[in-house]
mmCIF file of C-alpha atoms (C1' of nucleotides) in Angstrom:
data_model
loop_
_atom_site.group_PDB
_atom_site.id
_atom_site.type_symbol
_atom_site.label_atom_id
_atom_site.label_comp_id
_atom_site.label_asym_id
_atom_site.label_seq_id
_atom_site.Cartn_x
_atom_site.Cartn_y
_atom_site.Cartn_z
ATOM 1 C CA MET V 74 31.019 -18.648 18.224
ATOM 2 C CA HIS V 75 33.697 -21.136 19.070
ATOM 3 C CA LEU V 76 37.132 -19.997 19.934
ATOM 4 C CA ARG V 77 38.477 -21.065 16.536
ATOM 5 C CA GLU V 78 35.999 -18.991 14.721
ATOM 6 C CA ILE V 79 36.814 -15.999 16.870
ATOM 7 C CA THR V 80 40.547 -16.204 16.396
ATOM 8 C CA GLU V 81 40.138 -16.823 12.677
ATOM 9 C CA THR V 82 37.963 -13.680 12.485
ATOM 10 C CA LEU V 83 40.505 -11.613 14.385
ATOM 11 C CA LYS V 84 43.284 -12.887 12.171
ATOM 12 C CA LYS V 85 41.480 -12.248 8.923
ATOM 13 C CA ARG V 86 40.474 -8.787 9.899
ATOM 14 C CA ARG V 87 43.944 -7.963 11.123
ATOM 15 C CA LYS V 88 45.253 -8.907 7.714
ATOM 16 C CA LEU V 89 42.470 -7.149 5.967
ATOM 17 C CA LEU V 90 43.567 -3.947 7.737
ATOM 18 C CA GLY V 91 47.159 -4.635 6.581
ATOM 19 C CA LEU V 92 48.448 -5.105 10.123
ATOM 20 C CA THR V 93 51.397 -7.353 10.961
ATOM 21 C CA GLN V 94 51.433 -9.339 14.219
ATOM 22 C CA VAL V 95 54.105 -6.827 15.408
ATOM 23 C CA ARG V 96 52.004 -3.885 14.635
ATOM 24 C CA PHE V 97 49.049 -5.603 16.267
ATOM 25 C CA THR V 98 50.942 -5.874 19.529
ATOM 26 C CA GLU V 99 51.956 -2.222 19.414
ATOM 27 C CA LEU V 100 48.333 -1.153 18.937
ATOM 28 C CA SER V 101 46.792 -3.569 21.409
ATOM 29 C CA GLY V 102 49.305 -3.888 24.170
ATOM 30 C CA VAL V 103 49.039 -7.712 23.991
ATOM 31 C CA SER V 104 52.427 -9.369 23.684
ATOM 32 C CA LEU V 105 53.662 -10.760 20.409
ATOM 33 C CA ARG V 106 54.053 -14.172 22.041
ATOM 34 C CA THR V 107 50.386 -14.165 23.078
ATOM 35 C CA ILE V 108 49.162 -13.164 19.572
ATOM 36 C CA LYS V 109 51.238 -15.829 17.895
ATOM 37 C CA ALA V 110 49.898 -18.509 20.302
ATOM 38 C CA LEU V 111 46.366 -17.318 19.834
ATOM 39 C CA GLU V 112 46.461 -17.144 16.057
ATOM 40 C CA SER V 113 47.946 -20.582 15.793
ATOM 41 C CA GLY V 114 45.263 -22.024 17.996
ATOM 42 C CA LYS V 115 47.408 -22.720 21.056
ATOM 43 C CA SER V 116 45.774 -20.910 23.869
ATOM 44 C CA ASN V 117 42.649 -20.360 25.918
ATOM 45 C CA PRO V 118 42.836 -16.643 26.116
ATOM 46 C CA THR V 119 41.411 -14.449 28.834
ATOM 47 C CA PHE V 120 38.509 -12.198 28.210
ATOM 48 C CA GLU V 121 40.672 -9.188 28.530
ATOM 49 C CA THR V 122 43.135 -10.353 25.912
ATOM 50 C CA LEU V 123 40.387 -10.984 23.364
ATOM 51 C CA THR V 124 38.815 -7.650 24.192
ATOM 52 C CA ARG V 125 42.079 -5.681 23.735
ATOM 53 C CA LEU V 126 42.628 -7.272 20.337
ATOM 54 C CA ALA V 127 38.987 -6.826 19.162
ATOM 55 C CA GLU V 128 39.203 -3.172 20.199
ATOM 56 C CA VAL V 129 41.936 -2.460 17.806
ATOM 57 C CA LEU V 130 39.827 -3.905 15.004
ATOM 58 C CA ASN V 131 36.741 -1.928 16.047
ATOM 59 C CA MET V 132 35.085 -5.101 17.241
ATOM 60 C CA GLU V 133 33.743 -6.445 20.469
ATOM 61 C CA LEU V 134 32.532 -9.614 22.254
ATOM 62 C CA ASN V 135 28.885 -9.825 22.955
ATOM 63 C CA LEU V 136 26.893 -12.350 25.024
ATOM 64 C CA GLU V 137 23.764 -13.302 23.180
ATOM 65 C CA PHE V 138 21.085 -15.932 23.034
ATOM 66 C CA LYS V 139 21.769 -18.804 20.709
ATOM 67 C CA LEU V 140 19.667 -18.573 17.615
ATOM 68 C CA PRO V 141 17.956 -21.575 16.137
ATOM 69 C CA LYS V 142 19.961 -22.899 13.140
ATOM 70 C CA PHE V 143 17.512 -21.783 10.551
ATOM 71 C CA PHE V 144 18.362 -18.161 11.189
ATOM 72 C CA MET A 240 30.099 -5.678 25.997
ATOM 73 C CA HIS A 241 32.312 -5.101 28.956
ATOM 74 C CA LEU A 242 33.128 -7.891 31.302
ATOM 75 C CA ARG A 243 30.823 -6.447 33.975
ATOM 76 C CA GLU A 244 27.861 -6.442 31.603
ATOM 77 C CA ILE A 245 28.578 -10.043 30.601
ATOM 78 C CA THR A 246 28.894 -11.297 34.174
ATOM 79 C CA GLU A 247 25.796 -9.398 35.191
ATOM 80 C CA THR A 248 23.889 -10.926 32.317
ATOM 81 C CA LEU A 249 25.003 -14.455 33.194
ATOM 82 C CA LYS A 250 24.005 -13.882 36.812
ATOM 83 C CA LYS A 251 20.565 -12.505 36.032
ATOM 84 C CA ARG A 252 19.819 -15.268 33.630
ATOM 85 C CA ARG A 253 21.008 -17.888 36.063
ATOM 86 C CA LYS A 254 18.607 -16.529 38.640
ATOM 87 C CA LEU A 255 15.803 -16.217 36.090
ATOM 88 C CA LEU A 256 16.130 -19.876 35.410
ATOM 89 C CA GLY A 257 15.972 -20.536 39.156
ATOM 90 C CA LEU A 258 19.502 -22.001 39.354
ATOM 91 C CA THR A 259 21.706 -21.690 42.446
ATOM 92 C CA GLN A 260 25.428 -21.233 42.077
ATOM 93 C CA VAL A 261 25.860 -24.884 43.222
ATOM 94 C CA ARG A 262 23.454 -26.135 40.506
ATOM 95 C CA PHE A 263 25.259 -23.906 38.019
ATOM 96 C CA THR A 264 28.608 -25.641 38.765
ATOM 97 C CA GLU A 265 26.976 -29.054 38.347
ATOM 98 C CA LEU A 266 25.546 -28.144 34.945
ATOM 99 C CA SER A 267 28.560 -26.267 33.601
ATOM 100 C CA GLY A 268 31.554 -28.096 35.098
ATOM 101 C CA VAL A 269 32.923 -24.802 36.234
ATOM 102 C CA SER A 270 33.968 -24.821 39.853
ATOM 103 C CA LEU A 271 31.834 -23.144 42.538
ATOM 104 C CA ARG A 272 34.860 -21.039 43.533
ATOM 105 C CA THR A 273 35.212 -19.742 40.003
ATOM 106 C CA ILE A 274 31.550 -18.874 39.661
ATOM 107 C CA LYS A 275 31.630 -17.067 42.952
ATOM 108 C CA ALA A 276 34.658 -15.061 41.932
ATOM 109 C CA LEU A 277 33.194 -14.220 38.596
ATOM 110 C CA GLU A 278 29.771 -13.139 39.828
ATOM 111 C CA SER A 279 31.345 -10.936 42.450
ATOM 112 C CA GLY A 280 33.515 -9.217 39.866
ATOM 113 C CA LYS A 281 36.854 -10.713 40.958
ATOM 114 C CA SER A 282 38.316 -12.348 37.997
ATOM 115 C CA ASN A 283 39.376 -12.047 34.458
ATOM 116 C CA PRO A 284 37.886 -15.300 33.146
ATOM 117 C CA THR A 285 39.054 -17.376 30.269
ATOM 118 C CA PHE A 286 37.152 -17.716 27.139
ATOM 119 C CA GLU A 287 36.457 -21.330 27.994
ATOM 120 C CA THR A 288 35.022 -20.597 31.414
ATOM 121 C CA LEU A 289 32.648 -17.934 30.010
ATOM 122 C CA THR A 290 31.636 -20.270 27.191
ATOM 123 C CA ARG A 291 30.829 -23.172 29.531
ATOM 124 C CA LEU A 292 28.614 -20.951 31.658
ATOM 125 C CA ALA A 293 26.895 -19.347 28.694
ATOM 126 C CA GLU A 294 26.197 -22.714 27.198
ATOM 127 C CA VAL A 295 24.097 -23.777 30.243
ATOM 128 C CA LEU A 296 22.011 -20.698 29.688
ATOM 129 C CA ASN A 297 21.545 -21.294 26.002
ATOM 130 C CA MET A 298 23.741 -18.318 25.248
ATOM 131 C CA GLU A 299 27.103 -17.722 23.509
ATOM 132 C CA LEU A 300 29.804 -15.207 22.957
ATOM 133 C CA ASN A 301 30.007 -13.571 19.526
ATOM 134 C CA LEU A 302 32.623 -11.385 18.041
ATOM 135 C CA GLU A 303 31.023 -8.541 16.209
ATOM 136 C CA PHE A 304 31.618 -5.141 14.767
ATOM 137 C CA LYS A 305 30.998 -2.297 17.064
ATOM 138 C CA LEU A 306 27.871 -0.439 16.139
ATOM 139 C CA PRO A 307 27.663 3.339 16.124
ATOM 140 C CA LYS A 308 26.005 4.700 19.267
ATOM 141 C CA PHE A 309 22.830 5.760 17.539
ATOM 142 C CA PHE A 310 21.881 2.169 16.944
ATOM 143 C "C1'" DA L 50 66.843 -18.599 -6.531
ATOM 144 C "C1'" DT L 51 67.798 -15.488 -2.968
ATOM 145 C "C1'" DA L 52 67.024 -11.996 0.419
ATOM 146 C "C1'" DA L 53 63.937 -9.798 3.632
ATOM 147 C "C1'" DA L 54 59.944 -9.834 6.409
ATOM 148 C "C1'" DA L 55 56.473 -12.206 8.794
ATOM 149 C "C1'" DA L 56 54.777 -16.005 11.277
ATOM 150 C "C1'" DG L 57 55.459 -19.858 14.336
ATOM 151 C "C1'" DA L 58 57.879 -22.676 18.059
ATOM 152 C "C1'" DG L 59 61.011 -23.957 22.135
ATOM 153 C "C1'" DC L 60 62.513 -22.667 26.576
ATOM 154 C "C1'" DT L 61 61.814 -20.025 30.758
ATOM 155 C "C1'" DG L 62 60.037 -17.011 34.405
ATOM 156 C "C1'" DT L 63 56.202 -14.559 36.429
ATOM 157 C "C1'" DA L 64 51.460 -13.560 37.264
ATOM 158 C "C1'" DT L 65 47.132 -15.168 37.942
ATOM 159 C "C1'" DA L 66 42.913 -18.212 36.717
ATOM 160 C "C1'" DA L 67 40.924 -22.210 38.452
ATOM 161 C "C1'" DT L 68 40.262 -25.166 42.272
ATOM 162 C "C1'" DG L 69 39.106 -27.037 47.089
ATOM 163 C "C1'" DC L 70 38.378 -26.334 51.919
ATOM 164 C "C1'" DA L 71 36.772 -23.867 55.806
ATOM 165 C "C1'" DC L 72 34.457 -19.902 57.538
ATOM 166 C "C1'" DT L 73 31.449 -15.654 57.451
ATOM 167 C "C1'" DT L 74 27.670 -13.068 55.757
ATOM 168 C "C1'" DA L 75 23.255 -12.537 53.565
ATOM 169 C "C1'" DA L 76 18.730 -13.914 52.191
ATOM 170 C "C1'" DG L 77 14.344 -16.586 52.816
ATOM 171 C "C1'" DA L 78 11.069 -19.587 55.127
ATOM 172 C "C1'" DG L 79 8.906 -20.961 59.196
ATOM 173 C "C1'" DC B 271 13.325 -14.514 66.374
ATOM 174 C "C1'" DT B 272 15.633 -19.126 64.697
ATOM 175 C "C1'" DC B 273 16.820 -22.445 61.246
ATOM 176 C "C1'" DT B 274 18.218 -23.369 56.594
ATOM 177 C "C1'" DT B 275 19.942 -22.355 52.302
ATOM 178 C "C1'" DA B 276 22.493 -19.440 49.189
ATOM 179 C "C1'" DA B 277 26.166 -16.318 48.363
ATOM 180 C "C1'" DG B 278 30.656 -14.315 49.279
ATOM 181 C "C1'" DT B 279 35.645 -14.374 51.397
ATOM 182 C "C1'" DG B 280 40.480 -15.941 53.049
ATOM 183 C "C1'" DC B 281 44.083 -19.074 52.405
ATOM 184 C "C1'" DA B 282 46.737 -22.549 49.953
ATOM 185 C "C1'" DT B 283 47.737 -25.354 45.838
ATOM 186 C "C1'" DT B 284 47.865 -26.433 40.982
ATOM 187 C "C1'" DA B 285 47.567 -25.352 36.242
ATOM 188 C "C1'" DT B 286 48.187 -22.311 32.782
ATOM 189 C "C1'" DA B 287 47.952 -17.559 30.474
ATOM 190 C "C1'" DC B 288 51.105 -14.047 29.573
ATOM 191 C "C1'" DA B 289 55.571 -12.538 28.431
ATOM 192 C "C1'" DG B 290 60.482 -12.111 26.578
ATOM 193 C "C1'" DC B 291 64.202 -14.069 24.216
ATOM 194 C "C1'" DT B 292 66.059 -16.858 20.657
ATOM 195 C "C1'" DC B 293 65.841 -19.787 16.723
ATOM 196 C "C1'" DT B 294 63.284 -21.974 12.772
ATOM 197 C "C1'" DT B 295 59.930 -22.071 9.204
ATOM 198 C "C1'" DT B 296 57.061 -19.890 5.982
ATOM 199 C "C1'" DT B 297 55.676 -16.276 3.081
ATOM 200 C "C1'" DT B 298 56.509 -12.382 0.079
ATOM 201 C "C1'" DA B 299 59.100 -9.596 -3.014
ATOM 202 C "C1'" DT B 300 62.894 -8.976 -6.109
#
DNA sequence: ATAAAAAGAGCTGTATAATGCACTTAAGAG
DNA sequence: CTCTTAAGTGCATTATACAGCTCTTTTTAT
């Protein structure tokens, strides 16, 4: 997944769970500033930042083999 | 996956493909210093760095739901 | 249409990721 | 063992992620 897909997924799921950005910072420990930058596509986040956010959403980052397109 | 798992996986696959760290920098564009730090567990890499390395190995990072442990 | 809440942006400081160079240590081949 | 190559470390520099504050814009509800 490209970074844009990942951030979009995080954002959509955050909203699906009815969380505001503020509540998201409280639950994740990632600053509001960082979340805003990330969601508006203005950063190259560290692995830890993405992981802390994913965690709150019951998600995680996995390293996998690329699958051929027809999958 | 935790960072340690990810870096171990990258390292193992790099070796499996018979690549040295030097060759890995040439193919990925990530500096030798950064690869050394990463593989020896001394950094919190950016998404881009991980992606560039994974790319060379025909792998990628995916954001997924956590599965219950019995899977 | 207005008020309130949420999201985004500018400015700034601090921490640290990424980099290059030189050196040391470890691993492999002869 | 020695020689060669690969991997890891220390130090210094540069770039930038992270963070807090304030202000603006957008969205949502009344």
